mmCIF file of C-alpha atoms and ligand atoms in Angstrom:
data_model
loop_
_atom_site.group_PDB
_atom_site.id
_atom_site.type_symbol
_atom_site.label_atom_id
_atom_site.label_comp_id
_atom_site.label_asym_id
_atom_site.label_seq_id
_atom_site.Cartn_x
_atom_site.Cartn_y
_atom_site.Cartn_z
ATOM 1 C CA UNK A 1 4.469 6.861 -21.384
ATOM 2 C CA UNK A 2 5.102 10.760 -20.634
ATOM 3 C CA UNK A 3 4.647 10.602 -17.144
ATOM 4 C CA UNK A 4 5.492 14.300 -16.579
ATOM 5 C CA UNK A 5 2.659 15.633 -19.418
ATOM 6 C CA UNK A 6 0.084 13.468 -17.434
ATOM 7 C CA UNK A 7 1.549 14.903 -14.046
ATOM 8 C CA UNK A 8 0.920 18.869 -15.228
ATOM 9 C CA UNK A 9 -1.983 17.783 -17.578
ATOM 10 C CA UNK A 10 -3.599 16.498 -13.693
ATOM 11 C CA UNK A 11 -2.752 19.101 -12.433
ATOM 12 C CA UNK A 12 -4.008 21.698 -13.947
ATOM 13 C CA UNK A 13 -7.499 20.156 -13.821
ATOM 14 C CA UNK A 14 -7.527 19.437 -9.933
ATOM 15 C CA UNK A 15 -6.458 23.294 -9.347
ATOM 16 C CA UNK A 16 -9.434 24.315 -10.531
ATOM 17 C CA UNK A 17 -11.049 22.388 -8.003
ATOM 18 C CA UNK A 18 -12.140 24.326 -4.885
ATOM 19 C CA UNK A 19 -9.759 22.536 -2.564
ATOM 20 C CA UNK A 20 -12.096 22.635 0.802
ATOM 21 C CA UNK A 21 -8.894 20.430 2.537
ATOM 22 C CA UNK A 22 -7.546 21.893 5.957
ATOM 23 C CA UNK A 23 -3.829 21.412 7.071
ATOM 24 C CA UNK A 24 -3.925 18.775 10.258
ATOM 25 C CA UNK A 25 -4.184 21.384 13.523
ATOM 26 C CA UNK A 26 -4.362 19.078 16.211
ATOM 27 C CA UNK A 27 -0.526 18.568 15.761
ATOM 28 C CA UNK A 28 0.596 22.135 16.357
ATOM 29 C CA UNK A 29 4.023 21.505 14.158
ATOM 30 C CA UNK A 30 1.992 20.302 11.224
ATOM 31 C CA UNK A 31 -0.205 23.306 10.996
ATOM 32 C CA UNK A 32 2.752 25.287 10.219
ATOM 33 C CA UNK A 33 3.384 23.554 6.890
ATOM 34 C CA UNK A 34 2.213 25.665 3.370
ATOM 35 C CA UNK A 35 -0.705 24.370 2.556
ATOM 36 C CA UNK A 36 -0.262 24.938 -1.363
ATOM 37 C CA UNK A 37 3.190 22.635 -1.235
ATOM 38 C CA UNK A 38 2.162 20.023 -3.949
ATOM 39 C CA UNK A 39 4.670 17.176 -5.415
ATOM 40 C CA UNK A 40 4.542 13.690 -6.971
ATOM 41 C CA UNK A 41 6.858 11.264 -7.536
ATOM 42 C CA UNK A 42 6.713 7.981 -9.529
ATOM 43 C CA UNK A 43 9.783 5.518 -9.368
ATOM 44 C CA UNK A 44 8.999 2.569 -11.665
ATOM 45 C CA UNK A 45 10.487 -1.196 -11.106
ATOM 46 C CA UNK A 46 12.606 -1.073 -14.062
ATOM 47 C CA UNK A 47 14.440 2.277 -12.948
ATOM 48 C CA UNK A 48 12.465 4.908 -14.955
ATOM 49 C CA UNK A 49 11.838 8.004 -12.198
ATOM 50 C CA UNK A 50 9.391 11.060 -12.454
ATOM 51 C CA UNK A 51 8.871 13.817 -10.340
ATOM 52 C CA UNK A 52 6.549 17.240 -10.570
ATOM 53 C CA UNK A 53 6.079 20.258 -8.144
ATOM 54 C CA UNK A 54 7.783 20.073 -5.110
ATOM 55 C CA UNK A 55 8.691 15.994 -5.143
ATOM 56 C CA UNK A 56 12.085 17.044 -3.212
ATOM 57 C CA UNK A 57 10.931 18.867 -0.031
ATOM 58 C CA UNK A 58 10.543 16.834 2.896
ATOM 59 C CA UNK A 59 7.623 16.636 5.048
ATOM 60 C CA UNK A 60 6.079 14.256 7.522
ATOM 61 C CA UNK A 61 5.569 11.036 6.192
ATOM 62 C CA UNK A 62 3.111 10.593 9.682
ATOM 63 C CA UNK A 63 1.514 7.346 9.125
ATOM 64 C CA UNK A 64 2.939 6.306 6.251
ATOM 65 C CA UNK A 65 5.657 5.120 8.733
ATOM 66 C CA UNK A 66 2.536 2.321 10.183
ATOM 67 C CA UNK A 67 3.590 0.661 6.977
ATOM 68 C CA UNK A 68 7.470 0.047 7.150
ATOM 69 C CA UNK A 69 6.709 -0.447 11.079
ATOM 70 C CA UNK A 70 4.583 -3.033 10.351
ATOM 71 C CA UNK A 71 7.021 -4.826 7.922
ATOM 72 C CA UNK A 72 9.391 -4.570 10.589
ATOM 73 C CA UNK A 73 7.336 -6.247 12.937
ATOM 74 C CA UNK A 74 6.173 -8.742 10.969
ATOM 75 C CA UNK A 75 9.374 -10.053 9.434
ATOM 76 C CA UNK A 76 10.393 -10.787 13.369
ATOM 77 C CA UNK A 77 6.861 -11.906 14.363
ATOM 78 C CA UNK A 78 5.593 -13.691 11.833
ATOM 79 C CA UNK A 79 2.026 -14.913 11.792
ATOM 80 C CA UNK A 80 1.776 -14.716 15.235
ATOM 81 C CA UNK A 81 2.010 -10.665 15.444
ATOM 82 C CA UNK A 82 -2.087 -11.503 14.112
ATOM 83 C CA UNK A 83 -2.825 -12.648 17.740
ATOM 84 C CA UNK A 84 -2.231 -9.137 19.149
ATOM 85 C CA UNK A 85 -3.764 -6.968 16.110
ATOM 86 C CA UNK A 86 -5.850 -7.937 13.493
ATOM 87 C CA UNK A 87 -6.779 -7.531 9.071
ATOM 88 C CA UNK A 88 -9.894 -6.148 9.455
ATOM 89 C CA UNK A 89 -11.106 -2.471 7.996
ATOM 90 C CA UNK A 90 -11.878 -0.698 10.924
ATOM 91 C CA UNK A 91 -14.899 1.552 8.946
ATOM 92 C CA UNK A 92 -13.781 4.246 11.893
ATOM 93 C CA UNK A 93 -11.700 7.455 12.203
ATOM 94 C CA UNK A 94 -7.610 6.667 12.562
ATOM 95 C CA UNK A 95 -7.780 7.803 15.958
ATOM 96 C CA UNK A 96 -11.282 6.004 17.036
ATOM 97 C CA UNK A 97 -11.642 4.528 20.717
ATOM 98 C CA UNK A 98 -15.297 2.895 19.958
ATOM 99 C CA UNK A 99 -14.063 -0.496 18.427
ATOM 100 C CA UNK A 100 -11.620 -0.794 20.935
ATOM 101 C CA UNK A 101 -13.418 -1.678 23.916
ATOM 102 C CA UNK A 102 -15.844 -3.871 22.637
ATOM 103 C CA UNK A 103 -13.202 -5.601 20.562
ATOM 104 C CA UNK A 104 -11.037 -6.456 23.916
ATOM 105 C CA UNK A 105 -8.606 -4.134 23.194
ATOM 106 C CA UNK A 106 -7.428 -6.015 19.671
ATOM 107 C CA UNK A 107 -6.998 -3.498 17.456
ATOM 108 C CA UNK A 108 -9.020 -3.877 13.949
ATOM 109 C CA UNK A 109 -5.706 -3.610 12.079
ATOM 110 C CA UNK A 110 -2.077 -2.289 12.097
ATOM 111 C CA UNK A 111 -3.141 1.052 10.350
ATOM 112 C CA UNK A 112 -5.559 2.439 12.756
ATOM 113 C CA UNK A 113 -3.837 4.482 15.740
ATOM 114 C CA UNK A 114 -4.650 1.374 17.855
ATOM 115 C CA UNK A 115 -2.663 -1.261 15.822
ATOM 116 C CA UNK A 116 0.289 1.115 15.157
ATOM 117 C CA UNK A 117 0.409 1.194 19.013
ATOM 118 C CA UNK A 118 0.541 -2.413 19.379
ATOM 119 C CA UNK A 119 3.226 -2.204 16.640
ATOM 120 C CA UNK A 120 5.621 -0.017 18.060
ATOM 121 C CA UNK A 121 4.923 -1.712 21.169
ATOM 122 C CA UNK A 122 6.161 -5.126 19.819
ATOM 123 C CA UNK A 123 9.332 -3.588 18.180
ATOM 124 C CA UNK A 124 9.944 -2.033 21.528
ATOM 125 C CA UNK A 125 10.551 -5.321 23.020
ATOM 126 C CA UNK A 126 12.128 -7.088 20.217
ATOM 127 C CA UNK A 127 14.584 -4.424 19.364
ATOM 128 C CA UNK A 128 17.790 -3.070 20.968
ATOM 129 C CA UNK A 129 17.266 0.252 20.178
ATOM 130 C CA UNK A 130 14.189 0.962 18.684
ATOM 131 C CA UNK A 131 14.614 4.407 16.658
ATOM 132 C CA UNK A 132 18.244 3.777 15.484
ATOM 133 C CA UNK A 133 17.098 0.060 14.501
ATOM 134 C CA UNK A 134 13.815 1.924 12.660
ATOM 135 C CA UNK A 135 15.580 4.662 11.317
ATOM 136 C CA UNK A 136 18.789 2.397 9.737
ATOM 137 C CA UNK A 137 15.805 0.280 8.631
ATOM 138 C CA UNK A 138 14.473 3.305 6.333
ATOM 139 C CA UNK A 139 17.603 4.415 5.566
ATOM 140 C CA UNK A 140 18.419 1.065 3.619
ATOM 141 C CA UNK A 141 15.108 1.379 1.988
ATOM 142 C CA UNK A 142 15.898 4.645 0.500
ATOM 143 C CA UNK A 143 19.130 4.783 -0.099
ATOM 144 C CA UNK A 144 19.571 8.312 2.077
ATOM 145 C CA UNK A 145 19.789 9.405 4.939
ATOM 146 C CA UNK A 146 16.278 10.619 6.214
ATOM 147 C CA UNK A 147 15.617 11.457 10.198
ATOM 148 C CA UNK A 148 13.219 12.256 12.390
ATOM 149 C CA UNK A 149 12.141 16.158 13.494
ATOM 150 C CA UNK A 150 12.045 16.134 17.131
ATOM 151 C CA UNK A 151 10.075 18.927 16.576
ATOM 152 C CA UNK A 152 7.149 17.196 15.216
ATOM 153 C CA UNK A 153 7.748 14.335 17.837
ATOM 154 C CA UNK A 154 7.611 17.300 20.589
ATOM 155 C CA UNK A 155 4.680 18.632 19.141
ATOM 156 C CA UNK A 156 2.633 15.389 18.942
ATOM 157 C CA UNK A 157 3.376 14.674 22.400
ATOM 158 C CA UNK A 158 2.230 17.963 23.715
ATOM 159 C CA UNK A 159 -1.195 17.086 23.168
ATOM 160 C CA UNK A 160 -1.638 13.353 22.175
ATOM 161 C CA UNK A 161 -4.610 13.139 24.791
ATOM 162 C CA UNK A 162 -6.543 10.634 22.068
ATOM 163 C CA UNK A 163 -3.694 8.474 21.607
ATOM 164 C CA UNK A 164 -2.701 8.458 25.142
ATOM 165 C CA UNK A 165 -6.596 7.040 25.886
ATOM 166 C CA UNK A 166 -5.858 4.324 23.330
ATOM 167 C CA UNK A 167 -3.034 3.319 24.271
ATOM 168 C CA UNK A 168 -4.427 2.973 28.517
ATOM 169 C CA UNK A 169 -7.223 1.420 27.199
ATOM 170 C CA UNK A 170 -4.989 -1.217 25.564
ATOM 171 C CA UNK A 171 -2.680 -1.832 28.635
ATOM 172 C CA UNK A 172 -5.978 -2.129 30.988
ATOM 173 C CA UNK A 173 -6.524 -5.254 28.282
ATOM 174 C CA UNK A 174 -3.273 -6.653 28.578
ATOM 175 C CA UNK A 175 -2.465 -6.015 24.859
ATOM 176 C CA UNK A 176 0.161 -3.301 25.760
ATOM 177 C CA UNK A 177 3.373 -4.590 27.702
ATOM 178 C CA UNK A 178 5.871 -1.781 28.246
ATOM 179 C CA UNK A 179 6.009 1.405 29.483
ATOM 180 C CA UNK A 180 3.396 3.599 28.161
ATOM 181 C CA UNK A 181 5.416 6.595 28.046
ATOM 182 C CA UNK A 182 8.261 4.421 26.200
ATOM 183 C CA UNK A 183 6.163 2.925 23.412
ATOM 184 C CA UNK A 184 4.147 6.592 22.865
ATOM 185 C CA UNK A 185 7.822 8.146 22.053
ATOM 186 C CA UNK A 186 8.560 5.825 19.665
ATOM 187 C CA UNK A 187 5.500 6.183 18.025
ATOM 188 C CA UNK A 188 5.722 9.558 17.900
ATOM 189 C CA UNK A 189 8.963 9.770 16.370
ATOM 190 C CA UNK A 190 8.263 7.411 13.748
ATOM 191 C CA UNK A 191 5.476 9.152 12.771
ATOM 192 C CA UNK A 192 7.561 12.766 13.091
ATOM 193 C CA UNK A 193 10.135 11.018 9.611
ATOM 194 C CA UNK A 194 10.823 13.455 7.403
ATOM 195 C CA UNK A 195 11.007 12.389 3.468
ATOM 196 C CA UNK A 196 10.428 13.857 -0.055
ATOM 197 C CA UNK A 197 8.135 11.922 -2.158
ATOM 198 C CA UNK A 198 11.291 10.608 -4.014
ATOM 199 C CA UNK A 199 12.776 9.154 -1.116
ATOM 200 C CA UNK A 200 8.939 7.478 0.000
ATOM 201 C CA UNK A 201 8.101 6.285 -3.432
ATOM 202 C CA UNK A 202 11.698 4.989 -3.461
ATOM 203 C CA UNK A 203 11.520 3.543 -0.181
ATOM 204 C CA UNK A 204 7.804 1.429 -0.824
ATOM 205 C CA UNK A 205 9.530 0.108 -3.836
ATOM 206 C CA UNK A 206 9.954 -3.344 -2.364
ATOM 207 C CA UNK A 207 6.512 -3.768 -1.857
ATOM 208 C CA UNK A 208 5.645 -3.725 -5.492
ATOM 209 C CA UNK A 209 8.850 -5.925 -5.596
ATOM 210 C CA UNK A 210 7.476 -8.904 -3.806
ATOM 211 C CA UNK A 211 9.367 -7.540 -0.986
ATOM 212 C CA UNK A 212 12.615 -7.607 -2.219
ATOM 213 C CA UNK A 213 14.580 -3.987 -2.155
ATOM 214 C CA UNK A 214 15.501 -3.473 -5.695
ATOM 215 C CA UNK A 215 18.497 -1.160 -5.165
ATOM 216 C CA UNK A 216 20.604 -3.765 -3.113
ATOM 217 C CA UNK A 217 18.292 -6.484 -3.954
ATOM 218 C CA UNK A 218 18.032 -7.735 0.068
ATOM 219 C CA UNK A 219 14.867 -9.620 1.586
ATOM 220 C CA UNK A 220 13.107 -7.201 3.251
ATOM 221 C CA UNK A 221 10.221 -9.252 3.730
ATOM 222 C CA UNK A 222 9.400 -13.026 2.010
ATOM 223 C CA UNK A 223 7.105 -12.756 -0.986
ATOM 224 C CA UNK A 224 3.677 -13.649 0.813
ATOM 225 C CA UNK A 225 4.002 -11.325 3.525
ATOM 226 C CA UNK A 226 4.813 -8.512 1.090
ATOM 227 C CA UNK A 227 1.586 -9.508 -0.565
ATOM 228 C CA UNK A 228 -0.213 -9.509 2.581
ATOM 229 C CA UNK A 229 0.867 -6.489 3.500
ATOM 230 C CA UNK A 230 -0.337 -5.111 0.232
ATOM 231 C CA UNK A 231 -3.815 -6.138 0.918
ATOM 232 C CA UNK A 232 -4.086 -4.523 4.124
ATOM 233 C CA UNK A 233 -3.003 -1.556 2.760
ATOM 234 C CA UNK A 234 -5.957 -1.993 -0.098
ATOM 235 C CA UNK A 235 -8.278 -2.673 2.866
ATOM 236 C CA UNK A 236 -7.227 -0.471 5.426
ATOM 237 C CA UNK A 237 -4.700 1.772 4.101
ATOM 238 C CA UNK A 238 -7.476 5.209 4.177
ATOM 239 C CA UNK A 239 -9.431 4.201 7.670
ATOM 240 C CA UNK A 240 -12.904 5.107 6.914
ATOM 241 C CA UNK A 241 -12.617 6.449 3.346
ATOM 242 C CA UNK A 242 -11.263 3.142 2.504
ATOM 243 C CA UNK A 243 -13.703 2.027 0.192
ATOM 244 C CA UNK A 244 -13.714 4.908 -1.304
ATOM 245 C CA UNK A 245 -10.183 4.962 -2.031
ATOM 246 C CA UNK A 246 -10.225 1.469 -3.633
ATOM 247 C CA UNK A 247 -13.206 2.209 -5.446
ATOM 248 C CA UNK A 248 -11.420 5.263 -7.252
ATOM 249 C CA UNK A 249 -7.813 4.756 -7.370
ATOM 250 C CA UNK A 250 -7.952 1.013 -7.118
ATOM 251 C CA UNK A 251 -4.678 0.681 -5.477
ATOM 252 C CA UNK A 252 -3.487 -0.562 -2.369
ATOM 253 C CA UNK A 253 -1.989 2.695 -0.329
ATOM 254 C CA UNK A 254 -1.085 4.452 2.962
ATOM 255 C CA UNK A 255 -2.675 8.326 3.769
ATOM 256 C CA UNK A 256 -0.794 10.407 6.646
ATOM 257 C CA UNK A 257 -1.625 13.526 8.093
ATOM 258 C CA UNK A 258 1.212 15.582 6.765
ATOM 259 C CA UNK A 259 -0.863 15.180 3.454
ATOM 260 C CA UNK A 260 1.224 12.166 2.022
ATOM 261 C CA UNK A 261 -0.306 9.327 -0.015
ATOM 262 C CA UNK A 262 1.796 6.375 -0.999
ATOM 263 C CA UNK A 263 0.506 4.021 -3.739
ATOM 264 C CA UNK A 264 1.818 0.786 -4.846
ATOM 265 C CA UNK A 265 1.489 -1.288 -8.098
ATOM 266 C CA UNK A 266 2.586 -4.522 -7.772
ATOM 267 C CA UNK A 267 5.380 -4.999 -10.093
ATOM 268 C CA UNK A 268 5.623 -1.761 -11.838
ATOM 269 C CA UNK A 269 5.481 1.168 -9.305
ATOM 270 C CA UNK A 270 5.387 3.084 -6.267
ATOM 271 C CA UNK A 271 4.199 6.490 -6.027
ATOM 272 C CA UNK A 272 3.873 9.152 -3.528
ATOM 273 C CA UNK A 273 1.600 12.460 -3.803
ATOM 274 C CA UNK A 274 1.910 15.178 -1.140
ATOM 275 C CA UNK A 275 -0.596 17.795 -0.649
ATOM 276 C CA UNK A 276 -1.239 19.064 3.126
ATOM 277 C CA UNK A 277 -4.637 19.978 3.262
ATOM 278 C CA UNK A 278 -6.542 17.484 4.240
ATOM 279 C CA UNK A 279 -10.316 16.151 3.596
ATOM 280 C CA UNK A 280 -12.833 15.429 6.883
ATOM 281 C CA UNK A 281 -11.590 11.988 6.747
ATOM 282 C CA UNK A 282 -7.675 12.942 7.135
ATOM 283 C CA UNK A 283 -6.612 11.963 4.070
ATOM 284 C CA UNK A 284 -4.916 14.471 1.466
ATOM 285 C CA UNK A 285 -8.347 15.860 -0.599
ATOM 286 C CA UNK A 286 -5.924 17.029 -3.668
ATOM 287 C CA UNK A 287 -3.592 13.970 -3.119
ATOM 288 C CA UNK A 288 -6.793 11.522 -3.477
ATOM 289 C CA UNK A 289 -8.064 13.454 -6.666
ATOM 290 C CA UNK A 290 -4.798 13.268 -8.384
ATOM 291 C CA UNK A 291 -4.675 9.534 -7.837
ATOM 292 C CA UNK A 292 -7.979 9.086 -8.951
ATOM 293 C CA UNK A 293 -7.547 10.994 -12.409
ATOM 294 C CA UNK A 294 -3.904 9.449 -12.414
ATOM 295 C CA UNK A 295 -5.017 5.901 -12.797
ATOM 296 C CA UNK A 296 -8.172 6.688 -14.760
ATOM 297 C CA UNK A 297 -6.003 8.322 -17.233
ATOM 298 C CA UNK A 298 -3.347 5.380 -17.324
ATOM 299 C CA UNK A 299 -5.371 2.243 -16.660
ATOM 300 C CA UNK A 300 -2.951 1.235 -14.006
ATOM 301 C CA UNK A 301 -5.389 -0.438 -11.811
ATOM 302 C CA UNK A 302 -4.737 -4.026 -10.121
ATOM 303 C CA UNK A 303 -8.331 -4.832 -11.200
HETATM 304 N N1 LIG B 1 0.869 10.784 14.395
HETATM 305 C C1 LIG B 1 -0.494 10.863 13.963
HETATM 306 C C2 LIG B 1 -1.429 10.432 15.096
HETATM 307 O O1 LIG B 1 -1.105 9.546 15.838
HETATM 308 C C3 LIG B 1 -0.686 10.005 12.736
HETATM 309 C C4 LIG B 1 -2.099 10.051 12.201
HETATM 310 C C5 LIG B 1 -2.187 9.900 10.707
HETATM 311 O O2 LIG B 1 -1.254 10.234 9.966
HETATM 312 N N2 LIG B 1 -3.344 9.527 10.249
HETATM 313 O O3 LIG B 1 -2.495 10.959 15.248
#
């Protein structure tokens, strides 16, 4: 298949769309970013790799990281992680307080603010040193060295007023057991990563892998929690556009607010899109209309 035809041929069509996205402001660093930055990359299984635009400029993965957090976390957990967060789609905004109260402080799932929380909170007690154990953890994903921008990090933490209500509201439940402050820093840094979508679409290449890194062929997670985690991302992976996402890409993904998407296809591919601007729901508008034409075009659903 020409994969790079089909990535200009895509393009060309979506730029004549009126892109009505805005770049995320509410994270002062972010706003910063060109809004017109636009890359792809597509790493297949079987080592084929294609990139177009600007696949090899970094920017931040935001929470694309909730994924490889939660893999983390679940590979030292196991099933009992599920008794602090839980699988549901939230139908809510990534950064909504509603559920949360009536819900007892149990986040919906791992990919809403809330459940990232709980995440990071978990990997704060289980782990030594939580960024340098997170960050070698990505690193051996990707094969690179990626970091985080303390900038970003800074940035977020100027003015994380929403996530700082979350995260009170959680402790007041009991669902939150360290230092506030502590867990919000590590949250904020992995969120602040910086990767190109070569190094992302590289580095979710063990989830379409049955959890097995392909490039040094470790366990990164046993096959059924790979597909698990797979199915959340299908189900959760867009917060309240969700459905929507499934309904026209039709594969399980992660959004962030520095305009990433990551795709998987179980046993073929990963891919990654990057487009800043964003639509009302906080996912990338040009980065979900490229997927959408992307797997009309190559009948590469899971369905
Ligand atoms: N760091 C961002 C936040 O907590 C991540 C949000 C996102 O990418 N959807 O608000």
């Amino acid at each position: 298949m020409d994969f790079n035809k089909i990535f200009s041929d895509i393009y060309n069509t979506i730029k004549k769309v009126e892109n009505t996205g805005k770049v995320a402001q509410y994270i002062p660093e972010l706003a910063l970013v060109d809004p017109e930055k636009f890359g792809v990359c597509l790493v297949r299984l079987d080592a084929g790799k294609f990139h177009f635009g600007n696949a090899n400029e970094k920017f931040s993965i935001q929470s694309i990281a909730k994924v490889l957090s939660l893999t983390m976390a679940y590979e030292i957990k196991g099933e009992k992680l599920w008794e602090r967060v839980g699988v549901e789609p939230s139908g809510t905004a990534f950064n909504s307080l509603v559920q949360l109260e009536y819900e007892k402080g149990i986040p919906r799932n791992p990919f809403i603010n809330a459940g990232a929380l709980v995440i990071a909170d978990i990997l704060v007690s289980e782990l030594e040193n939580p960024k340098k154990e997170f960050l070698a953890f990505v690193n051996q994903l990707c094969h690179t060295k990626v970091n985080y921008s303390l900038q970003v990090a800074e940035s977020e933490k100027s003015c994380a007023y929403t996530n700082k209500a979350l995260i009170n509201l959680m402790k007041s439940f009991g669902n939150i057991k360290n230092d506030i402050n502590e867990v919000m820093d590590f949250y904020f840094h992995l969120c602040a990563i910086e990767m190109t979508c070569e190094e992302l679409s590289q580095t979710f290449l063990y989830l379409a892998n049955d959890g097995v890194c392909p490039l040094s062929q470790k366990v990164i997670i046993d096959q059924s929690k790979s597909k698990r985690i797979n199915s959340i991302m299908q189900l959760c992976g867009f917060y309240d556009e969700a459905g929507e996402f499934s309904f026209k890409v039709g594969l399980p993904g992660k959004s962030g607010v520095g305009g990433g998407i990551v795709v998987v296809r179980p046993h073929k591919f990963s891919m990654v899109v990057w487009s800043p601007r964003l639509n009302a729901k906080g996912n990338s508008f040009l980065g979900t209309k490229f997927l959408e034409l992307f797997t009309t075009k190559i009948d590469y659903s899971i369905f």
